[in-house]
Tab-separated table of C-alpha atoms in Angstrom:
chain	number	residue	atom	x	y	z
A	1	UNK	CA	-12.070	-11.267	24.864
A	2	UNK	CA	-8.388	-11.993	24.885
A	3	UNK	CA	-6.166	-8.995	25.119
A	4	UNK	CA	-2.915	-10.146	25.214
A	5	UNK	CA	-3.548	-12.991	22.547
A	6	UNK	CA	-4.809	-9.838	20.085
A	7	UNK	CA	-1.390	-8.475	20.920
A	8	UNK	CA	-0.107	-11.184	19.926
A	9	UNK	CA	-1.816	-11.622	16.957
A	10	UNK	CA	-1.600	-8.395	15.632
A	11	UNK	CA	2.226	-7.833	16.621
A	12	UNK	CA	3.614	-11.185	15.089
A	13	UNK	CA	1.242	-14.390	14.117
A	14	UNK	CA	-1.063	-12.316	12.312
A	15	UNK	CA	1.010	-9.090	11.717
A	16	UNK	CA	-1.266	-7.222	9.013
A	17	UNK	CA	2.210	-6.689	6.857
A	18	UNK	CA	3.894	-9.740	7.120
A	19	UNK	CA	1.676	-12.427	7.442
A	20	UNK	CA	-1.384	-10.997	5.915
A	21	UNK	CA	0.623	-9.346	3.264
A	22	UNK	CA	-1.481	-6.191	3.147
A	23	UNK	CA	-1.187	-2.542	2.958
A	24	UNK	CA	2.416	-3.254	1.183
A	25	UNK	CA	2.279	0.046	-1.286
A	26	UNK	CA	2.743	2.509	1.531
A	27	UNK	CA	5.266	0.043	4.064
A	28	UNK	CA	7.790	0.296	0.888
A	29	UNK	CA	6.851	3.691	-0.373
A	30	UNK	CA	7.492	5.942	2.748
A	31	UNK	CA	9.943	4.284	5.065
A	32	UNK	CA	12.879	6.338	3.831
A	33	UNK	CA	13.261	7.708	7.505
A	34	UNK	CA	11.823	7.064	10.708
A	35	UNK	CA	10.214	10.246	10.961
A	36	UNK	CA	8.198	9.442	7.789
A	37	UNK	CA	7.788	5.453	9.261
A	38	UNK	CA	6.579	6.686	13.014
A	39	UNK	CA	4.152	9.297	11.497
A	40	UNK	CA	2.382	7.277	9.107
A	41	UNK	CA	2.252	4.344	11.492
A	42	UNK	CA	0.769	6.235	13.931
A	43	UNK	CA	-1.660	7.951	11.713
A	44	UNK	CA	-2.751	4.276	10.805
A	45	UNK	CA	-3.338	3.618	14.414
A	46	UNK	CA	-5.285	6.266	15.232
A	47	UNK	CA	-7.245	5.762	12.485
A	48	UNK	CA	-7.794	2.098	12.168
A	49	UNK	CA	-8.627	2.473	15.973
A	50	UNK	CA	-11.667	5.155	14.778
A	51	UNK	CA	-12.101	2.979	12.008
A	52	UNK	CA	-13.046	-0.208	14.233
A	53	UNK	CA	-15.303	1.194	17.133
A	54	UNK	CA	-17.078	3.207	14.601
A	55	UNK	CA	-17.883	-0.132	12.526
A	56	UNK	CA	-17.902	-2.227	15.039
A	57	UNK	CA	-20.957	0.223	16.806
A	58	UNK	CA	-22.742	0.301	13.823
A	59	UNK	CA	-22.633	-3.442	12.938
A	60	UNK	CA	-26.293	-4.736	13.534
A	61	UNK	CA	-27.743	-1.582	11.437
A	62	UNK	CA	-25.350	-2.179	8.412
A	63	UNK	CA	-27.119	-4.200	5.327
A	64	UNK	CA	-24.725	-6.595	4.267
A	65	UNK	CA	-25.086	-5.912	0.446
A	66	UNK	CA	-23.931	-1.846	1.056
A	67	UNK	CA	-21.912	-2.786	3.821
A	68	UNK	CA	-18.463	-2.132	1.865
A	69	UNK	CA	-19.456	1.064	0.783
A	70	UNK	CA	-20.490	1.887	4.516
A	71	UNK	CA	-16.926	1.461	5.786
A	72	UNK	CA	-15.775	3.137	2.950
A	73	UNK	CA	-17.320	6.222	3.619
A	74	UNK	CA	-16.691	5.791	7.850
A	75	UNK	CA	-12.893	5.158	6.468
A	76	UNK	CA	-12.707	8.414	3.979
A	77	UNK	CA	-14.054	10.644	6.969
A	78	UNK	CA	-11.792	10.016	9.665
A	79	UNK	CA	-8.637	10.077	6.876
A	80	UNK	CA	-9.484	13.297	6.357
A	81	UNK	CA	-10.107	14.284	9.657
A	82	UNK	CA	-6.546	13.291	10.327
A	83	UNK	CA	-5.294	14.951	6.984
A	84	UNK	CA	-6.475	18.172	8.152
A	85	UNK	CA	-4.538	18.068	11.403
A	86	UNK	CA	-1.633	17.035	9.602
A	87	UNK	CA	-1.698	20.087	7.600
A	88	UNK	CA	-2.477	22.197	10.410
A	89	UNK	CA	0.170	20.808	13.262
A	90	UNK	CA	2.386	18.923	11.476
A	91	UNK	CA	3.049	20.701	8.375
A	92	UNK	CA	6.592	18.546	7.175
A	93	UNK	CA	5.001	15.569	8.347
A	94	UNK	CA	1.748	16.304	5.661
A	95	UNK	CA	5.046	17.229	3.152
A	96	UNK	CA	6.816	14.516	3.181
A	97	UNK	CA	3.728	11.494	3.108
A	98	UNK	CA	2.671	13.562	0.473
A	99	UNK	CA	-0.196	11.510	-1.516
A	100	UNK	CA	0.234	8.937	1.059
A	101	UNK	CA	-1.868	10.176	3.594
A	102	UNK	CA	-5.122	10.106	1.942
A	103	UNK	CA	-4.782	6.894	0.301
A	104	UNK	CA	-4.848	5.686	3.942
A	105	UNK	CA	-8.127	5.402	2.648
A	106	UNK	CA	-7.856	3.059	0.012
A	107	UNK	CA	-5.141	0.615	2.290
A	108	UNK	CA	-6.371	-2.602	2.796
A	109	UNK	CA	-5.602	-2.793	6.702
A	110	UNK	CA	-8.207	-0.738	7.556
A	111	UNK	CA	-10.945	-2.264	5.141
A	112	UNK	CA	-9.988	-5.997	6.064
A	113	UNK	CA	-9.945	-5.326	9.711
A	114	UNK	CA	-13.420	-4.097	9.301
A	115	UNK	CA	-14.581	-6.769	7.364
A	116	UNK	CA	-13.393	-9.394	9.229
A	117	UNK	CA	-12.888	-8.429	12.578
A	118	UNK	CA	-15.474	-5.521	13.675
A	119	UNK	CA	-18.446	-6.948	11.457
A	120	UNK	CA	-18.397	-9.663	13.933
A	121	UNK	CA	-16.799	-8.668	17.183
A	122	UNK	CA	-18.128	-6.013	19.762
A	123	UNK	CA	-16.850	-2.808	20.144
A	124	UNK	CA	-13.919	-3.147	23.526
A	125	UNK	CA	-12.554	-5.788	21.378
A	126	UNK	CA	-12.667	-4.159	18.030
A	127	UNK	CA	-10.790	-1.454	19.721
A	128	UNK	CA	-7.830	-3.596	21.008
A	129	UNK	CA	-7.944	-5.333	17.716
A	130	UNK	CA	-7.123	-1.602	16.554
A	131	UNK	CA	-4.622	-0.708	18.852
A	132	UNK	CA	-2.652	-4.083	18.347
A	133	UNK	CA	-2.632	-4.305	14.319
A	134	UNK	CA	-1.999	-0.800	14.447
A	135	UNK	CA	0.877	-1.331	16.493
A	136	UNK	CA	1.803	-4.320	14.191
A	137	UNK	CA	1.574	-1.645	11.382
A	138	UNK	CA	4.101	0.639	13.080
A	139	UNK	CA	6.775	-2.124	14.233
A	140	UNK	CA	6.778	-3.386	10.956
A	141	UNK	CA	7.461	0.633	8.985
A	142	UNK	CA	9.996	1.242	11.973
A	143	UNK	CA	11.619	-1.981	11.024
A	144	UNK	CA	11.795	-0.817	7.197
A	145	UNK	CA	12.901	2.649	8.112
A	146	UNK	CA	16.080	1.409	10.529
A	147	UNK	CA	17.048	-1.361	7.542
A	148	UNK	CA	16.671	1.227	4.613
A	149	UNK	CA	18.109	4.558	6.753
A	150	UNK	CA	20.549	2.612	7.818
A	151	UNK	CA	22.034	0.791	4.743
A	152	UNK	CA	20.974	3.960	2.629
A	153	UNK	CA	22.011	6.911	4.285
A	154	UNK	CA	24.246	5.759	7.081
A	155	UNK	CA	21.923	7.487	10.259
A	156	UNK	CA	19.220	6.239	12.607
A	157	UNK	CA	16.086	8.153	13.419
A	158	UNK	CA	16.220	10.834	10.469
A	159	UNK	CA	14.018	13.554	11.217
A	160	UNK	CA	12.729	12.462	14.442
A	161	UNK	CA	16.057	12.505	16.746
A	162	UNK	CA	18.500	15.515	17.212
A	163	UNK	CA	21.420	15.200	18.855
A	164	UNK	CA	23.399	18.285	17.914
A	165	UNK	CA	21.207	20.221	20.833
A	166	UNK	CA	21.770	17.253	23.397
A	167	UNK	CA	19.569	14.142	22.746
A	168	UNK	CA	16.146	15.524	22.077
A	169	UNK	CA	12.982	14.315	19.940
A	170	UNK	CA	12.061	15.915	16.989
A	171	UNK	CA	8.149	16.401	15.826
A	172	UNK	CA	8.539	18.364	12.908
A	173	UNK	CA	10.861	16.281	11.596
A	174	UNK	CA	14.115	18.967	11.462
A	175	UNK	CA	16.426	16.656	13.541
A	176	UNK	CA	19.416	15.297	11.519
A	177	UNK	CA	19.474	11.735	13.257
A	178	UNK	CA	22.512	9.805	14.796
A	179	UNK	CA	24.760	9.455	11.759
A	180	UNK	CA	26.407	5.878	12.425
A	181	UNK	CA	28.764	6.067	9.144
A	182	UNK	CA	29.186	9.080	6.381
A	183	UNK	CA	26.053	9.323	4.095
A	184	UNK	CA	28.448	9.192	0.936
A	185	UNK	CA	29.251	5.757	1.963
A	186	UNK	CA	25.578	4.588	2.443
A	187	UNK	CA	24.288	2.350	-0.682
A	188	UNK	CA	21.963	4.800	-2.700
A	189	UNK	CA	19.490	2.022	-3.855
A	190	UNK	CA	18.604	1.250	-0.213
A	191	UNK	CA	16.499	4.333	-0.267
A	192	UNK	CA	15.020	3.672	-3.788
A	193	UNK	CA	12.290	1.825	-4.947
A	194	UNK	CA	14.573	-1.111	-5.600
A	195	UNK	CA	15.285	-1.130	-2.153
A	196	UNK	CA	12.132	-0.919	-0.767
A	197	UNK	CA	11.174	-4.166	-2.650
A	198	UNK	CA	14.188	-5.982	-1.418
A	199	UNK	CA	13.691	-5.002	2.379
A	200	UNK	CA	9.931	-5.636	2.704
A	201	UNK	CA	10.551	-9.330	0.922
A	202	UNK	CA	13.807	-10.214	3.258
A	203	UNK	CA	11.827	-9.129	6.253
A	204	UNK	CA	8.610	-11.661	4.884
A	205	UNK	CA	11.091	-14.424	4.380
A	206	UNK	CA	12.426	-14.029	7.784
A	207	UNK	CA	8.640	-13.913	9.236
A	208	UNK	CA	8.084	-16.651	7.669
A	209	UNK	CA	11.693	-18.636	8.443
A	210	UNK	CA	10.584	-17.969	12.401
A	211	UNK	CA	7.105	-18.992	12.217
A	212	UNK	CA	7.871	-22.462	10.180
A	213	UNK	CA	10.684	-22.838	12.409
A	214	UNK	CA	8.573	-22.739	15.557
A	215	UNK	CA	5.580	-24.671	13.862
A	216	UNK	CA	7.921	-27.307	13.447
A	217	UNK	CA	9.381	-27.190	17.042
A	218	UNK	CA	5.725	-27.523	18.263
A	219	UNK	CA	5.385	-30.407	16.201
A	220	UNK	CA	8.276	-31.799	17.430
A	221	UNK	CA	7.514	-31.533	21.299
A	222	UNK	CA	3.862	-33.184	20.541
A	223	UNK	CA	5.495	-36.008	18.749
A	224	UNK	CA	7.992	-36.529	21.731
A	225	UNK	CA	4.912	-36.455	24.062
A	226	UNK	CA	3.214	-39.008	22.322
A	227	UNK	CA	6.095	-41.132	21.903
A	228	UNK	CA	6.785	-40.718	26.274
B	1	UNK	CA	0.793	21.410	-26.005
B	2	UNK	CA	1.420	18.308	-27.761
B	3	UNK	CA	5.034	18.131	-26.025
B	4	UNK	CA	4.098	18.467	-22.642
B	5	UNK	CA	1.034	15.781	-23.439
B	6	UNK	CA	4.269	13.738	-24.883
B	7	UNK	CA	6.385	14.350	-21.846
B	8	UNK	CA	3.232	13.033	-19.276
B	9	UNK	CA	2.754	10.191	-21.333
B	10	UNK	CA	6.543	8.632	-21.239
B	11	UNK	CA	7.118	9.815	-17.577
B	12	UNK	CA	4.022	7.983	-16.871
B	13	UNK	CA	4.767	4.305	-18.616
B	14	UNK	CA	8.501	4.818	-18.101
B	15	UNK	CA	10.642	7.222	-15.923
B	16	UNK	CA	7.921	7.590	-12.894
B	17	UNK	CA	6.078	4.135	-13.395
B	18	UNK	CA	3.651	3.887	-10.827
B	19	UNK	CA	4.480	0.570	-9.620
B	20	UNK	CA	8.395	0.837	-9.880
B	21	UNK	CA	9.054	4.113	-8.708
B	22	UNK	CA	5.665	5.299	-6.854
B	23	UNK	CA	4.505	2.103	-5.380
B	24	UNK	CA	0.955	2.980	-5.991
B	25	UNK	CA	-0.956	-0.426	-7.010
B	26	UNK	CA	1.459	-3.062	-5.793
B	27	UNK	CA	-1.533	-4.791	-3.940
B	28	UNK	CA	-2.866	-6.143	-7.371
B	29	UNK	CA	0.178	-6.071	-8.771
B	30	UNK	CA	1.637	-8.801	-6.773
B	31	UNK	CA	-1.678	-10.607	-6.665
B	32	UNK	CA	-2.802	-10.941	-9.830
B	33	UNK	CA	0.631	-11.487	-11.552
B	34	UNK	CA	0.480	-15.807	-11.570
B	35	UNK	CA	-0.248	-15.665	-15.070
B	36	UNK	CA	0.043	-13.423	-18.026
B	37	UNK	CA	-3.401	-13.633	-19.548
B	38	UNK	CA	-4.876	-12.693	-16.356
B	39	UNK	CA	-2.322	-10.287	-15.584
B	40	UNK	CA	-3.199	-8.555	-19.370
B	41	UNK	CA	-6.939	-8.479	-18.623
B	42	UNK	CA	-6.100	-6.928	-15.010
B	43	UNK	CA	-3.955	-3.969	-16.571
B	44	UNK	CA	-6.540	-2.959	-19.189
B	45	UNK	CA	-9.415	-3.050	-16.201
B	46	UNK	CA	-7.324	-0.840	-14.060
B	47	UNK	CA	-6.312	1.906	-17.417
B	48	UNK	CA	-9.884	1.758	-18.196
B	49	UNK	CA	-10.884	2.663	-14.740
B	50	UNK	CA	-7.825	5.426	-13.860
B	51	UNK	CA	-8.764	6.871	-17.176
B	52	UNK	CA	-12.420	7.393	-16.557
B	53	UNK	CA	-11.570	8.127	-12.965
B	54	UNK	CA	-9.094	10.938	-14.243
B	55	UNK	CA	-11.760	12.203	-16.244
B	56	UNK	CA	-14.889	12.645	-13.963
B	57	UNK	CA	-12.922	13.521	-10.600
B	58	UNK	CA	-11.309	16.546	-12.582
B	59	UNK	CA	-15.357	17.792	-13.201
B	60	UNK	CA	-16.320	16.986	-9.573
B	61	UNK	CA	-12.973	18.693	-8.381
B	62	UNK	CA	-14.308	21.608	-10.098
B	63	UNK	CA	-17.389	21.823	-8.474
B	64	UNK	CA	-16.136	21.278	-5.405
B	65	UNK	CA	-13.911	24.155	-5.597
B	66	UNK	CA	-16.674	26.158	-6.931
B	67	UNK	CA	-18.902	25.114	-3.716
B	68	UNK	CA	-15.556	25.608	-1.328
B	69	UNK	CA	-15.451	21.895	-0.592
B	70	UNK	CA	-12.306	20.987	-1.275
B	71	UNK	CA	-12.083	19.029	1.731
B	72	UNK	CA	-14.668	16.259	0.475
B	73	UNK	CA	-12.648	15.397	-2.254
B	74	UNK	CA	-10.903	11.956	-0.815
B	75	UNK	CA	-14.154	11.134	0.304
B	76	UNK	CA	-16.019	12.371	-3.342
B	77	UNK	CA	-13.370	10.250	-5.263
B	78	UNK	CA	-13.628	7.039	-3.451
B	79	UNK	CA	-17.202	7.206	-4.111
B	80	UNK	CA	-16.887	7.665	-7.371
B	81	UNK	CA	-14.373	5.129	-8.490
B	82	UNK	CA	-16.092	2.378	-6.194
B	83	UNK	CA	-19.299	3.006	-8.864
B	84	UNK	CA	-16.775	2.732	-11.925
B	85	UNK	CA	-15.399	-0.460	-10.560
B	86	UNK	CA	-19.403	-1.672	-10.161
B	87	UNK	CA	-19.902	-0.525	-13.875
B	88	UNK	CA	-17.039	-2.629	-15.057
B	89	UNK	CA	-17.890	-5.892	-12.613
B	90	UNK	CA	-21.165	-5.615	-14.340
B	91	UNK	CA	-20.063	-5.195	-17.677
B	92	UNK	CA	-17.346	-7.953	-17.871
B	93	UNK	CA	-19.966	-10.625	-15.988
B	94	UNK	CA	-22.094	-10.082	-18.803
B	95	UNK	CA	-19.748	-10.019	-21.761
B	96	UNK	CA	-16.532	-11.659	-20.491
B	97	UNK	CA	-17.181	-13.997	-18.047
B	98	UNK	CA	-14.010	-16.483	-18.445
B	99	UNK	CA	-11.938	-13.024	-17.269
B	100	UNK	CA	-14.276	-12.104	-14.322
B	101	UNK	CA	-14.149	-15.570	-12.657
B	102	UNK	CA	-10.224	-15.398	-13.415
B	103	UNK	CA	-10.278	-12.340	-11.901
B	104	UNK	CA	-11.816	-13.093	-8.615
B	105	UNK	CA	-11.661	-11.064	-5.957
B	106	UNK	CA	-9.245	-8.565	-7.199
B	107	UNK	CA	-11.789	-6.646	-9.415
B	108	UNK	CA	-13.665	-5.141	-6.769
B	109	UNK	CA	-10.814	-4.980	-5.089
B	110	UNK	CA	-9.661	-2.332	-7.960
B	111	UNK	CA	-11.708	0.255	-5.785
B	112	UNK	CA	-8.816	0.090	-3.198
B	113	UNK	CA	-6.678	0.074	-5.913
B	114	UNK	CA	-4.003	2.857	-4.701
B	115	UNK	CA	-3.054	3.701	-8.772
B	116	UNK	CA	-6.818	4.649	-9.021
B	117	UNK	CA	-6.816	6.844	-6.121
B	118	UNK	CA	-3.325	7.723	-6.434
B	119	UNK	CA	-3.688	9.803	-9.866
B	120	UNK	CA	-6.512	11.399	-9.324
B	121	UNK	CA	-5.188	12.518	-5.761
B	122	UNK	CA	-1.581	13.668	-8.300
B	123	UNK	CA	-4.015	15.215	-11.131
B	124	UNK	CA	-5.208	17.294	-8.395
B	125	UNK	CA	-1.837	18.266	-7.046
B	126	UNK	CA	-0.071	18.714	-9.946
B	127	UNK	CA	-2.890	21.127	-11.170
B	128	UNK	CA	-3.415	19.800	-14.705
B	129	UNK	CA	-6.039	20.469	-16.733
B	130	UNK	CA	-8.619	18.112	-18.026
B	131	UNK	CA	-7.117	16.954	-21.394
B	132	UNK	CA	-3.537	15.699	-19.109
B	133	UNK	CA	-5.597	14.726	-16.369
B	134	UNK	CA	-7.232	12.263	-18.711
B	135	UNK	CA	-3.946	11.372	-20.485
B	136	UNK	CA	-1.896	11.015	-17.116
B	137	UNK	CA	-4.756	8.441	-16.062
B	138	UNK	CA	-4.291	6.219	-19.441
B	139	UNK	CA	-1.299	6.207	-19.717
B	140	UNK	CA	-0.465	5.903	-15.644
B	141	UNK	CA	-2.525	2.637	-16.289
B	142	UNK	CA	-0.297	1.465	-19.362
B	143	UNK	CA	2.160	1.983	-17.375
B	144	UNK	CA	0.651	-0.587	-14.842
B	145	UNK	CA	0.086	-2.772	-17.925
B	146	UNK	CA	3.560	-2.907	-18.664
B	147	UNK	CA	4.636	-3.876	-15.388
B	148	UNK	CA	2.031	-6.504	-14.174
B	149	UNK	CA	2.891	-7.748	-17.893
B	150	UNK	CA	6.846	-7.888	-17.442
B	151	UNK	CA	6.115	-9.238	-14.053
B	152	UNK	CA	3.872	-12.045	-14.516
B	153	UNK	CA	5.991	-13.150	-17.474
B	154	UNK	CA	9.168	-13.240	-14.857
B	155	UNK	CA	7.028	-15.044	-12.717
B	156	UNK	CA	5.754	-17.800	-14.736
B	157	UNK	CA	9.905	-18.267	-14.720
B	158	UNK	CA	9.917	-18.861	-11.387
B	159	UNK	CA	8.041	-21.652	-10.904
B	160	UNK	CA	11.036	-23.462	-12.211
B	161	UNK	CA	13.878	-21.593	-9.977
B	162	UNK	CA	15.472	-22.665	-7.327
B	163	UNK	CA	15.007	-20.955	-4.066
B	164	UNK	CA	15.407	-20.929	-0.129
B	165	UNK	CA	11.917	-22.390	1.501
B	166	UNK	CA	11.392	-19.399	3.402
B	167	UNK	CA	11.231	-16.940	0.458
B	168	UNK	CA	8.415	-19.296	-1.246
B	169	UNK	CA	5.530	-17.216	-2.085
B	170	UNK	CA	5.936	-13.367	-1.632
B	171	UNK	CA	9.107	-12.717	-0.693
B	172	UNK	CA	10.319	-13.776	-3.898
B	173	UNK	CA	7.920	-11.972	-5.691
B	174	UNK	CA	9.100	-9.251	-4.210
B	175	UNK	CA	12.769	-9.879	-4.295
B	176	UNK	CA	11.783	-10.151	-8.577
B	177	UNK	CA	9.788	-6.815	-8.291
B	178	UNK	CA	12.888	-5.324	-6.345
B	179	UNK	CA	15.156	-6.304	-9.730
B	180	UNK	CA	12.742	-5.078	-12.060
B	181	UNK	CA	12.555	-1.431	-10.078
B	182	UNK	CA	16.238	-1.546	-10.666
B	183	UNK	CA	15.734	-1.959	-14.356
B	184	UNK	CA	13.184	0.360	-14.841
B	185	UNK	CA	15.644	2.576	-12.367
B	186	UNK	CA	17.706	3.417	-15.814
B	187	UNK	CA	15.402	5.576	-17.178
B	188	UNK	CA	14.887	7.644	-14.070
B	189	UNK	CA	17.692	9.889	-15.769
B	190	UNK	CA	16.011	10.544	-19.177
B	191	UNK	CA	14.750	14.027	-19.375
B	192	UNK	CA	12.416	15.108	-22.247
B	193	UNK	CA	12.446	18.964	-23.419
């Protein structure tokens, strides 16, 4: 068990978003603000976290054949679970992910971390693996949410930071945000669909520009060693 | 009746499309849009399944409610779209088996489909009955069709464009998807009745 190489995995060589290219439909669906980006991430987290000690406990009684419907079932519960106290603490929060929330269910971080990481790993390292992809998760939707608030609507931390009170957090997601440049001069698309397409594949192409770019510096050192 | 059937039906395929303007279903979307044979064969799987999905979750919603166990349902619809998807592995192994191997991995992978999911969870919400349920699940899945359609065919394009390295693979796909959101953006001010 390697903790800070998991980190590292799950934050930026094998960042579930951009280098495994999964659970795309909700990264460009709710990152309109970072109050919508935080919450979900963190909802993720919590329960991918469940998610992977739950599977990872129960990974010698499993059958393989049933074993997908299994972690369905472990995943549906603790969505729910988490839906509930959405809807009971953070109302706007539950208002504004809207369907999103339970088709945490159906998102294929969860799903693929249990298949191939907690089928096969025990359970203190299944939940690292959690907390670090999770975290991956959440870096990557804060990312989205600066880029698209930004661009769109001209503030930074909508919903999450009020400053017309002094500088204080927001949880139920009533704070206005630092507004950078007037919202009439933001570019609309930025917060459409359009623009959720165009952020999510300039931040892959950059993931990728970095990794190739230090795969190739790597190669380049070696080959200098070789040559010494 | 018929107008607010009619009304559904286009804000389904056209002005709320559920990949362009929901984002529900872009994992198969952008997977299985290399070619558009494949593509075609994808869409019908996933209308057939939303469809049938639409139409048994509304009678299981029911009894839930009935029973006061409304907060099963995520847990009640997974289950029973994960069977569909079994149904339709089994039946296109045995009748169409050029499709299934083309299809690969992504047909099981329909179960985590969010568009499956995704209406029955908005069939629920928007309280419809069970004759739009069942017509907001077709046509929510021609509406897929026409997309992972439009978008394989732009893709089969691309092979011959021009691009910078680091956008090979996804991020162009995406960058494509992004300009076809911004078409289908136009109808997003059509109104009907």
């Amino acid at each position: 068990m390697n903790i800070k190489k998991q980190f590292k995995e799950g934050l930026i060589t094998n960042n579930p978003v951009l280098v495994q290219l999964i659970g795309m439909c909700a990264t460009m669906a709710i990152t309109t603000s970072m109050f919508n980006g935080v919450g979900m991430g963190l909802s993720v987290l919590i329960i991918l976290t469940c998610c992977n000690v739950v599977v990872s406990l129960l990974r010698k009684i499993i059958p393989g054949e049933i074993r997908l419907a299994i972690f369905v079932v472990v995943i549906a519960g603790f969505v729910t679970i988490v839906d509930l106290l959405l809807q009971a603490f953070v109302p706007a929060l539950s208002d504004a992910l809207g369907v999103f929330i339970p088709l945490i269910v159906v998102n294929c971080i969860i799903i693929g971390r249990a298949e191939a990481f907690c089928s096969k790993n025990g359970v203190a390292a299944s939940f690292i693996d959690g907390i670090a992809q999770g975290l991956g998760y959440t870096l990557v939707l804060m990312a989205m949410c600066f880029i698209r608030e930004l661009l769109g609507s001209g503030s930074i931390g909508g919903g999450l930071i009020d400053i017309a009170n002094g500088f204080r957090l927001t949880l139920d997601g009533s704070g206005a945000g630092i507004q950078i440049f007037p919202s009439e001069y933001g570019i609309m698309y930025m917060i459409l669909p359009f623009g959720g397409f165009m952020t999510l594949g300039a931040l892959i192409a950059l993931m990728q520009y970095v990794l190739r770019k230090s795969a190739e510096k790597k190669e380049l050192k070696e080959a200098q060693e070789v040559n010494e | 009746m018929v107008t607010s059937l009619l009304s559904i039906s286009l804000g389904a395929i056209l002005i709320n499309n559920f990949i362009f303007s929901q984002f529900l279903g872009c994992c198969p979307f952008l997977g299985v849009s290399q070619k558009v044979d494949t593509a075609l064969g994808m869409g019908l799987a996933v209308t057939f399944v939303m469809g049938m999905s639409s139409a048994l979750c509304y009678v299981v919603t029911g009894l839930l409610n009935a029973l006061g166990l409304n907060y099963m349902g995520t847990l009640a619809y997974i289950l029973i779209i994960a069977s569909l998807v079994q149904l339709v592995e089994m039946f296109l192994k045995k009748n169409i088996p050029s499709l299934y191997s083309s299809l690969g991995i992504y047909l099981p992978l329909i179960t985590t489909n969010c568009a499956v999911l995704g209406v029955v969870l908005l069939n629920v919400q928007n309280s419809y009955n069970f004759i739009e349920s069942v017509t907001y699940g077709i046509t929510g899945g021609l509406g897929f069709l026409v997309a992972i359609v439009l978008f394989a065919s732009v893709r089969e394009r691309l092979q011959f464009a021009e691009y910078p390295k680091s956008f090979e693979g996804f991020p162009i796909a995406l960058v494509s998807a992004g300009l076809l959101a911004l078409a289908f953006m136009g109808f997003s001010g059509m109104k009907i009745w």
